Amino acid sequence: MAEVTLTATTGRPTGSSASRRLRAQGQIPATVYGMGKDAVSVTVTRADLRRAMTTEAGVNALIRLEVEGFDTEYALVKEIQRHQVRRDVTHIDLLRIDPEKAMVLDVPIILTGEAKKVTGGGGFIDQKLSTLRVTVRPDSIPTELTAVISNMDVEEVLTVADIVLPSGVTTELDPG
């Protein structure tokens, strides 16, 4: 997985009205925390954030965070807050991580193929699990996990055991 570089600036004023002014200027308020260090309030440019989040990895992108006055750190997006109506990003939380240690996160499950026996038999595909919680090193985070449904028949069930996990990726979820 390729890392994405995101530049942030410190010294942002806190509070609702200050945050609104920042957003009007194309800046997104953010908080960087984790790994036993103090939380830092920063701002990132809306365009840079969009560029970082629209990579193939999406919200699981490994971010190389360059904050002025601090060492370069690695982070993952922990939470994205959005406007209720416009869906614009209003705030992000970035979690510092150690790129050498395995971590737990959710990866989307994508169904591939067409289950002709199911649809031809009057059935439909009901996906109960859309993400899978996995343990993986940050440099090996998969973009998605795939489950092939082409050979499925009516009343057949795919389980976690049927999902092929890439090398270095494990899950604690029951295979059944």
mmCIF file with all atom_site columns, C-alpha atoms in Angstrom:
data_model
loop_
_atom_site.group_PDB
_atom_site.id
_atom_site.type_symbol
_atom_site.label_atom_id
_atom_site.label_alt_id
_atom_site.label_comp_id
_atom_site.label_asym_id
_atom_site.label_entity_id
_atom_site.label_seq_id
_atom_site.pdbx_PDB_ins_code
_atom_site.Cartn_x
_atom_site.Cartn_y
_atom_site.Cartn_z
_atom_site.occupancy
_atom_site.B_iso_or_equiv
_atom_site.pdbx_formal_charge
_atom_site.auth_seq_id
_atom_site.auth_comp_id
_atom_site.auth_asym_id
_atom_site.auth_atom_id
_atom_site.pdbx_PDB_model_num
ATOM 1   C CA . MET A 1 1   ? 0.000   0.000   0.000   1.00 0.00 ? 1   MET A CA 1
ATOM 2   C CA . ALA A 1 2   ? 1.329   3.410   -0.887  1.00 0.00 ? 2   ALA A CA 1
ATOM 3   C CA . GLU A 1 3   ? 1.363   6.092   1.732   1.00 0.00 ? 3   GLU A CA 1
ATOM 4   C CA . VAL A 1 4   ? -0.247  9.493   1.260   1.00 0.00 ? 4   VAL A CA 1
ATOM 5   C CA . THR A 1 5   ? 1.399   12.691  2.467   1.00 0.00 ? 5   THR A CA 1
ATOM 6   C CA . LEU A 1 6   ? -0.801  15.237  4.211   1.00 0.00 ? 6   LEU A CA 1
ATOM 7   C CA . THR A 1 7   ? 0.532   18.594  5.406   1.00 0.00 ? 7   THR A CA 1
ATOM 8   C CA . ALA A 1 8   ? -1.029  20.188  8.471   1.00 0.00 ? 8   ALA A CA 1
ATOM 9   C CA . THR A 1 9   ? -0.536  23.485  10.265  1.00 0.00 ? 9   THR A CA 1
ATOM 10  C CA . THR A 1 10  ? -0.750  24.065  14.011  1.00 0.00 ? 10  THR A CA 1
ATOM 11  C CA . GLY A 1 11  ? -1.933  26.997  16.059  1.00 0.00 ? 11  GLY A CA 1
ATOM 12  C CA . ARG A 1 12  ? -5.530  26.954  14.922  1.00 0.00 ? 12  ARG A CA 1
ATOM 13  C CA . PRO A 1 13  ? -8.081  28.752  17.068  1.00 0.00 ? 13  PRO A CA 1
ATOM 14  C CA . THR A 1 14  ? -10.621 26.425  18.663  1.00 0.00 ? 14  THR A CA 1
ATOM 15  C CA . GLY A 1 15  ? -14.370 26.902  18.949  1.00 0.00 ? 15  GLY A CA 1
ATOM 16  C CA . SER A 1 16  ? -17.365 26.801  16.648  1.00 0.00 ? 16  SER A CA 1
ATOM 17  C CA . SER A 1 17  ? -17.100 30.250  15.071  1.00 0.00 ? 17  SER A CA 1
ATOM 18  C CA . ALA A 1 18  ? -13.336 29.921  14.473  1.00 0.00 ? 18  ALA A CA 1
ATOM 19  C CA . SER A 1 19  ? -13.886 26.511  12.889  1.00 0.00 ? 19  SER A CA 1
ATOM 20  C CA . ARG A 1 20  ? -16.605 27.925  10.613  1.00 0.00 ? 20  ARG A CA 1
ATOM 21  C CA . ARG A 1 21  ? -14.214 30.659  9.453   1.00 0.00 ? 21  ARG A CA 1
ATOM 22  C CA . LEU A 1 22  ? -11.523 28.051  8.726   1.00 0.00 ? 22  LEU A CA 1
ATOM 23  C CA . ARG A 1 23  ? -13.958 25.934  6.697   1.00 0.00 ? 23  ARG A CA 1
ATOM 24  C CA . ALA A 1 24  ? -15.021 29.032  4.712   1.00 0.00 ? 24  ALA A CA 1
ATOM 25  C CA . GLN A 1 25  ? -11.329 29.477  3.806   1.00 0.00 ? 25  GLN A CA 1
ATOM 26  C CA . GLY A 1 26  ? -11.014 25.897  2.533   1.00 0.00 ? 26  GLY A CA 1
ATOM 27  C CA . GLN A 1 27  ? -9.409  24.544  5.714   1.00 0.00 ? 27  GLN A CA 1
ATOM 28  C CA . ILE A 1 28  ? -10.618 21.574  7.770   1.00 0.00 ? 28  ILE A CA 1
ATOM 29  C CA . PRO A 1 29  ? -10.072 21.513  11.544  1.00 0.00 ? 29  PRO A CA 1
ATOM 30  C CA . ALA A 1 30  ? -8.445  18.295  12.738  1.00 0.00 ? 30  ALA A CA 1
ATOM 31  C CA . THR A 1 31  ? -7.101  16.686  15.881  1.00 0.00 ? 31  THR A CA 1
ATOM 32  C CA . VAL A 1 32  ? -4.067  14.394  15.960  1.00 0.00 ? 32  VAL A CA 1
ATOM 33  C CA . TYR A 1 33  ? -3.789  12.068  18.962  1.00 0.00 ? 33  TYR A CA 1
ATOM 34  C CA . GLY A 1 34  ? -2.569  8.679   20.119  1.00 0.00 ? 34  GLY A CA 1
ATOM 35  C CA . MET A 1 35  ? 0.598   6.757   21.020  1.00 0.00 ? 35  MET A CA 1
ATOM 36  C CA . GLY A 1 36  ? 0.815   8.392   24.453  1.00 0.00 ? 36  GLY A CA 1
ATOM 37  C CA . LYS A 1 37  ? 1.438   11.875  23.054  1.00 0.00 ? 37  LYS A CA 1
ATOM 38  C CA . ASP A 1 38  ? -0.610  14.996  23.679  1.00 0.00 ? 38  ASP A CA 1
ATOM 39  C CA . ALA A 1 39  ? -3.441  15.761  21.276  1.00 0.00 ? 39  ALA A CA 1
ATOM 40  C CA . VAL A 1 40  ? -2.642  18.517  18.783  1.00 0.00 ? 40  VAL A CA 1
ATOM 41  C CA . SER A 1 41  ? -5.213  20.753  17.075  1.00 0.00 ? 41  SER A CA 1
ATOM 42  C CA . VAL A 1 42  ? -4.277  21.293  13.426  1.00 0.00 ? 42  VAL A CA 1
ATOM 43  C CA . THR A 1 43  ? -5.800  22.325  10.123  1.00 0.00 ? 43  THR A CA 1
ATOM 44  C CA . VAL A 1 44  ? -5.501  20.646  6.744   1.00 0.00 ? 44  VAL A CA 1
ATOM 45  C CA . THR A 1 45  ? -6.412  22.005  3.341   1.00 0.00 ? 45  THR A CA 1
ATOM 46  C CA . ARG A 1 46  ? -9.714  20.647  2.024   1.00 0.00 ? 46  ARG A CA 1
ATOM 47  C CA . ALA A 1 47  ? -8.134  19.829  -1.364  1.00 0.00 ? 47  ALA A CA 1
ATOM 48  C CA . ASP A 1 48  ? -5.231  17.951  0.251   1.00 0.00 ? 48  ASP A CA 1
ATOM 49  C CA . LEU A 1 49  ? -7.627  15.945  2.426   1.00 0.00 ? 49  LEU A CA 1
ATOM 50  C CA . ARG A 1 50  ? -9.789  15.082  -0.575  1.00 0.00 ? 50  ARG A CA 1
ATOM 51  C CA . ARG A 1 51  ? -6.699  13.969  -2.506  1.00 0.00 ? 51  ARG A CA 1
ATOM 52  C CA . ALA A 1 52  ? -5.612  11.774  0.419   1.00 0.00 ? 52  ALA A CA 1
ATOM 53  C CA . MET A 1 53  ? -9.042  10.170  0.914   1.00 0.00 ? 53  MET A CA 1
ATOM 54  C CA . THR A 1 54  ? -9.780  9.490   -2.759  1.00 0.00 ? 54  THR A CA 1
ATOM 55  C CA . THR A 1 55  ? -6.894  7.099   -3.224  1.00 0.00 ? 55  THR A CA 1
ATOM 56  C CA . GLU A 1 56  ? -7.528  3.426   -3.778  1.00 0.00 ? 56  GLU A CA 1
ATOM 57  C CA . ALA A 1 57  ? -7.185  2.813   -0.022  1.00 0.00 ? 57  ALA A CA 1
ATOM 58  C CA . GLY A 1 58  ? -9.945  5.291   0.883   1.00 0.00 ? 58  GLY A CA 1
ATOM 59  C CA . VAL A 1 59  ? -10.297 5.982   4.614   1.00 0.00 ? 59  VAL A CA 1
ATOM 60  C CA . ASN A 1 60  ? -7.791  3.220   5.399   1.00 0.00 ? 60  ASN A CA 1
ATOM 61  C CA . ALA A 1 61  ? -5.015  5.149   3.665   1.00 0.00 ? 61  ALA A CA 1
ATOM 62  C CA . LEU A 1 62  ? -1.730  5.265   5.544   1.00 0.00 ? 62  LEU A CA 1
ATOM 63  C CA . ILE A 1 63  ? -1.085  8.982   6.004   1.00 0.00 ? 63  ILE A CA 1
ATOM 64  C CA . ARG A 1 64  ? 2.388   10.425  6.356   1.00 0.00 ? 64  ARG A CA 1
ATOM 65  C CA . LEU A 1 65  ? 1.503   13.501  8.392   1.00 0.00 ? 65  LEU A CA 1
ATOM 66  C CA . GLU A 1 66  ? 3.818   16.483  8.161   1.00 0.00 ? 66  GLU A CA 1
ATOM 67  C CA . VAL A 1 67  ? 2.960   18.937  10.926  1.00 0.00 ? 67  VAL A CA 1
ATOM 68  C CA . GLU A 1 68  ? 4.993   22.118  11.183  1.00 0.00 ? 68  GLU A CA 1
ATOM 69  C CA . GLY A 1 69  ? 7.101   22.166  14.327  1.00 0.00 ? 69  GLY A CA 1
ATOM 70  C CA . PHE A 1 70  ? 6.784   18.398  14.851  1.00 0.00 ? 70  PHE A CA 1
ATOM 71  C CA . ASP A 1 71  ? 8.452   15.293  13.479  1.00 0.00 ? 71  ASP A CA 1
ATOM 72  C CA . THR A 1 72  ? 6.784   13.579  10.555  1.00 0.00 ? 72  THR A CA 1
ATOM 73  C CA . GLU A 1 73  ? 4.339   10.975  11.901  1.00 0.00 ? 73  GLU A CA 1
ATOM 74  C CA . TYR A 1 74  ? 2.153   8.240   10.482  1.00 0.00 ? 74  TYR A CA 1
ATOM 75  C CA . ALA A 1 75  ? -1.582  8.316   11.065  1.00 0.00 ? 75  ALA A CA 1
ATOM 76  C CA . LEU A 1 76  ? -4.905  6.826   10.018  1.00 0.00 ? 76  LEU A CA 1
ATOM 77  C CA . VAL A 1 77  ? -8.239  8.610   9.844   1.00 0.00 ? 77  VAL A CA 1
ATOM 78  C CA . LYS A 1 78  ? -10.120 7.574   12.977  1.00 0.00 ? 78  LYS A CA 1
ATOM 79  C CA . GLU A 1 79  ? -13.284 9.613   12.428  1.00 0.00 ? 79  GLU A CA 1
ATOM 80  C CA . ILE A 1 80  ? -14.682 11.960  9.806   1.00 0.00 ? 80  ILE A CA 1
ATOM 81  C CA . GLN A 1 81  ? -17.428 14.337  10.895  1.00 0.00 ? 81  GLN A CA 1
ATOM 82  C CA . ARG A 1 82  ? -19.689 15.665  8.153   1.00 0.00 ? 82  ARG A CA 1
ATOM 83  C CA . HIS A 1 83  ? -22.335 18.353  7.805   1.00 0.00 ? 83  HIS A CA 1
ATOM 84  C CA . GLN A 1 84  ? -25.774 16.763  8.258   1.00 0.00 ? 84  GLN A CA 1
ATOM 85  C CA . VAL A 1 85  ? -27.238 18.080  5.002   1.00 0.00 ? 85  VAL A CA 1
ATOM 86  C CA . ARG A 1 86  ? -24.390 19.005  2.652   1.00 0.00 ? 86  ARG A CA 1
ATOM 87  C CA . ARG A 1 87  ? -22.184 16.063  3.764   1.00 0.00 ? 87  ARG A CA 1
ATOM 88  C CA . ASP A 1 88  ? -19.104 18.347  3.672   1.00 0.00 ? 88  ASP A CA 1
ATOM 89  C CA . VAL A 1 89  ? -16.278 17.297  5.974   1.00 0.00 ? 89  VAL A CA 1
ATOM 90  C CA . THR A 1 90  ? -16.409 19.493  9.086   1.00 0.00 ? 90  THR A CA 1
ATOM 91  C CA . HIS A 1 91  ? -13.709 17.854  11.248  1.00 0.00 ? 91  HIS A CA 1
ATOM 92  C CA . ILE A 1 92  ? -11.375 14.867  11.189  1.00 0.00 ? 92  ILE A CA 1
ATOM 93  C CA . ASP A 1 93  ? -9.629  12.887  13.897  1.00 0.00 ? 93  ASP A CA 1
ATOM 94  C CA . LEU A 1 94  ? -6.250  11.420  12.989  1.00 0.00 ? 94  LEU A CA 1
ATOM 95  C CA . LEU A 1 95  ? -4.840  8.565   15.069  1.00 0.00 ? 95  LEU A CA 1
ATOM 96  C CA . ARG A 1 96  ? -1.054  8.351   15.317  1.00 0.00 ? 96  ARG A CA 1
ATOM 97  C CA . ILE A 1 97  ? 0.250   4.867   14.587  1.00 0.00 ? 97  ILE A CA 1
ATOM 98  C CA . ASP A 1 98  ? 3.513   2.976   14.635  1.00 0.00 ? 98  ASP A CA 1
ATOM 99  C CA . PRO A 1 99  ? 4.109   1.772   11.051  1.00 0.00 ? 99  PRO A CA 1
ATOM 100 C CA . GLU A 1 100 ? 5.982   -1.270  12.408  1.00 0.00 ? 100 GLU A CA 1
ATOM 101 C CA . LYS A 1 101 ? 3.210   -2.634  14.692  1.00 0.00 ? 101 LYS A CA 1
ATOM 102 C CA . ALA A 1 102 ? 0.106   -4.564  13.653  1.00 0.00 ? 102 ALA A CA 1
ATOM 103 C CA . MET A 1 103 ? -3.218  -2.869  14.278  1.00 0.00 ? 103 MET A CA 1
ATOM 104 C CA . VAL A 1 104 ? -6.913  -3.714  14.177  1.00 0.00 ? 104 VAL A CA 1
ATOM 105 C CA . LEU A 1 105 ? -9.216  -2.039  11.647  1.00 0.00 ? 105 LEU A CA 1
ATOM 106 C CA . ASP A 1 106 ? -12.256 -2.678  9.431   1.00 0.00 ? 106 ASP A CA 1
ATOM 107 C CA . VAL A 1 107 ? -11.827 -3.488  5.739   1.00 0.00 ? 107 VAL A CA 1
ATOM 108 C CA . PRO A 1 108 ? -14.788 -3.505  3.312   1.00 0.00 ? 108 PRO A CA 1
ATOM 109 C CA . ILE A 1 109 ? -16.007 -6.822  1.853   1.00 0.00 ? 109 ILE A CA 1
ATOM 110 C CA . ILE A 1 110 ? -16.903 -6.699  -1.845  1.00 0.00 ? 110 ILE A CA 1
ATOM 111 C CA . LEU A 1 111 ? -19.009 -9.414  -3.490  1.00 0.00 ? 111 LEU A CA 1
ATOM 112 C CA . THR A 1 112 ? -17.811 -10.353 -6.974  1.00 0.00 ? 112 THR A CA 1
ATOM 113 C CA . GLY A 1 113 ? -19.473 -12.358 -9.686  1.00 0.00 ? 113 GLY A CA 1
ATOM 114 C CA . GLU A 1 114 ? -23.119 -13.015 -10.435 1.00 0.00 ? 114 GLU A CA 1
ATOM 115 C CA . ALA A 1 115 ? -25.010 -15.727 -8.585  1.00 0.00 ? 115 ALA A CA 1
ATOM 116 C CA . LYS A 1 116 ? -27.159 -16.902 -11.517 1.00 0.00 ? 116 LYS A CA 1
ATOM 117 C CA . LYS A 1 117 ? -28.467 -19.977 -9.670  1.00 0.00 ? 117 LYS A CA 1
ATOM 118 C CA . VAL A 1 118 ? -29.707 -17.744 -6.863  1.00 0.00 ? 118 VAL A CA 1
ATOM 119 C CA . THR A 1 119 ? -31.383 -15.093 -9.010  1.00 0.00 ? 119 THR A CA 1
ATOM 120 C CA . GLY A 1 120 ? -32.703 -17.711 -11.423 1.00 0.00 ? 120 GLY A CA 1
ATOM 121 C CA . GLY A 1 121 ? -34.240 -19.622 -8.505  1.00 0.00 ? 121 GLY A CA 1
ATOM 122 C CA . GLY A 1 122 ? -36.129 -16.567 -7.269  1.00 0.00 ? 122 GLY A CA 1
ATOM 123 C CA . GLY A 1 123 ? -33.647 -15.754 -4.506  1.00 0.00 ? 123 GLY A CA 1
ATOM 124 C CA . PHE A 1 124 ? -31.517 -12.736 -3.742  1.00 0.00 ? 124 PHE A CA 1
ATOM 125 C CA . ILE A 1 125 ? -28.145 -12.070 -2.169  1.00 0.00 ? 125 ILE A CA 1
ATOM 126 C CA . ASP A 1 126 ? -28.322 -10.674 1.373   1.00 0.00 ? 126 ASP A CA 1
ATOM 127 C CA . GLN A 1 127 ? -24.913 -9.479  2.573   1.00 0.00 ? 127 GLN A CA 1
ATOM 128 C CA . LYS A 1 128 ? -24.954 -9.456  6.395   1.00 0.00 ? 128 LYS A CA 1
ATOM 129 C CA . LEU A 1 129 ? -21.323 -8.400  6.863   1.00 0.00 ? 129 LEU A CA 1
ATOM 130 C CA . SER A 1 130 ? -20.104 -5.386  4.856   1.00 0.00 ? 130 SER A CA 1
ATOM 131 C CA . THR A 1 131 ? -16.753 -5.010  6.640   1.00 0.00 ? 131 THR A CA 1
ATOM 132 C CA . LEU A 1 132 ? -14.383 -7.414  8.335   1.00 0.00 ? 132 LEU A CA 1
ATOM 133 C CA . ARG A 1 133 ? -12.307 -6.492  11.391  1.00 0.00 ? 133 ARG A CA 1
ATOM 134 C CA . VAL A 1 134 ? -8.725  -7.570  10.664  1.00 0.00 ? 134 VAL A CA 1
ATOM 135 C CA . THR A 1 135 ? -5.295  -7.350  12.258  1.00 0.00 ? 135 THR A CA 1
ATOM 136 C CA . VAL A 1 136 ? -2.616  -6.112  9.875   1.00 0.00 ? 136 VAL A CA 1
ATOM 137 C CA . ARG A 1 137 ? 0.554   -4.029  9.720   1.00 0.00 ? 137 ARG A CA 1
ATOM 138 C CA . PRO A 1 138 ? -0.105  -0.493  8.433   1.00 0.00 ? 138 PRO A CA 1
ATOM 139 C CA . ASP A 1 139 ? 2.054   -1.053  5.348   1.00 0.00 ? 139 ASP A CA 1
ATOM 140 C CA . SER A 1 140 ? -0.067  -4.071  4.325   1.00 0.00 ? 140 SER A CA 1
ATOM 141 C CA . ILE A 1 141 ? -3.623  -2.758  4.777   1.00 0.00 ? 141 ILE A CA 1
ATOM 142 C CA . PRO A 1 142 ? -5.794  -4.194  1.994   1.00 0.00 ? 142 PRO A CA 1
ATOM 143 C CA . THR A 1 143 ? -8.108  -1.827  0.142   1.00 0.00 ? 143 THR A CA 1
ATOM 144 C CA . GLU A 1 144 ? -10.890 -4.404  0.167   1.00 0.00 ? 144 GLU A CA 1
ATOM 145 C CA . LEU A 1 145 ? -11.566 -8.098  0.680   1.00 0.00 ? 145 LEU A CA 1
ATOM 146 C CA . THR A 1 146 ? -13.473 -10.017 -1.985  1.00 0.00 ? 146 THR A CA 1
ATOM 147 C CA . ALA A 1 147 ? -15.934 -12.873 -1.752  1.00 0.00 ? 147 ALA A CA 1
ATOM 148 C CA . VAL A 1 148 ? -16.796 -14.691 -4.986  1.00 0.00 ? 148 VAL A CA 1
ATOM 149 C CA . ILE A 1 149 ? -20.514 -15.478 -5.258  1.00 0.00 ? 149 ILE A CA 1
ATOM 150 C CA . SER A 1 150 ? -20.604 -16.853 -8.827  1.00 0.00 ? 150 SER A CA 1
ATOM 151 C CA . ASN A 1 151 ? -21.120 -20.487 -7.795  1.00 0.00 ? 151 ASN A CA 1
ATOM 152 C CA . MET A 1 152 ? -23.634 -19.839 -5.021  1.00 0.00 ? 152 MET A CA 1
ATOM 153 C CA . ASP A 1 153 ? -26.926 -21.722 -4.976  1.00 0.00 ? 153 ASP A CA 1
ATOM 154 C CA . VAL A 1 154 ? -30.220 -20.863 -3.253  1.00 0.00 ? 154 VAL A CA 1
ATOM 155 C CA . GLU A 1 155 ? -29.997 -21.356 0.551   1.00 0.00 ? 155 GLU A CA 1
ATOM 156 C CA . GLU A 1 156 ? -26.173 -21.450 0.389   1.00 0.00 ? 156 GLU A CA 1
ATOM 157 C CA . VAL A 1 157 ? -24.247 -19.290 2.860   1.00 0.00 ? 157 VAL A CA 1
ATOM 158 C CA . LEU A 1 158 ? -20.764 -17.830 2.561   1.00 0.00 ? 158 LEU A CA 1
ATOM 159 C CA . THR A 1 159 ? -18.846 -17.442 5.814   1.00 0.00 ? 159 THR A CA 1
ATOM 160 C CA . VAL A 1 160 ? -15.745 -15.597 6.944   1.00 0.00 ? 160 VAL A CA 1
ATOM 161 C CA . ALA A 1 161 ? -13.774 -18.774 6.144   1.00 0.00 ? 161 ALA A CA 1
ATOM 162 C CA . ASP A 1 162 ? -14.725 -18.319 2.451   1.00 0.00 ? 162 ASP A CA 1
ATOM 163 C CA . ILE A 1 163 ? -12.984 -14.923 2.277   1.00 0.00 ? 163 ILE A CA 1
ATOM 164 C CA . VAL A 1 164 ? -9.380  -15.238 1.156   1.00 0.00 ? 164 VAL A CA 1
ATOM 165 C CA . LEU A 1 165 ? -7.229  -13.005 3.356   1.00 0.00 ? 165 LEU A CA 1
ATOM 166 C CA . PRO A 1 166 ? -4.047  -11.531 1.847   1.00 0.00 ? 166 PRO A CA 1
ATOM 167 C CA . SER A 1 167 ? -0.667  -12.418 3.301   1.00 0.00 ? 167 SER A CA 1
ATOM 168 C CA . GLY A 1 168 ? -0.112  -10.795 6.701   1.00 0.00 ? 168 GLY A CA 1
ATOM 169 C CA . VAL A 1 169 ? -3.822  -10.217 7.334   1.00 0.00 ? 169 VAL A CA 1
ATOM 170 C CA . THR A 1 170 ? -5.654  -12.131 10.097  1.00 0.00 ? 170 THR A CA 1
ATOM 171 C CA . THR A 1 171 ? -9.054  -11.899 11.735  1.00 0.00 ? 171 THR A CA 1
ATOM 172 C CA . GLU A 1 172 ? -10.264 -12.853 15.200  1.00 0.00 ? 172 GLU A CA 1
ATOM 173 C CA . LEU A 1 173 ? -13.821 -13.359 13.920  1.00 0.00 ? 173 LEU A CA 1
ATOM 174 C CA . ASP A 1 174 ? -15.235 -16.875 14.043  1.00 0.00 ? 174 ASP A CA 1
ATOM 175 C CA . PRO A 1 175 ? -14.712 -18.490 10.590  1.00 0.00 ? 175 PRO A CA 1
ATOM 176 C CA . GLY A 1 176 ? -18.225 -19.963 10.728  1.00 0.00 ? 176 GLY A CA 1
#
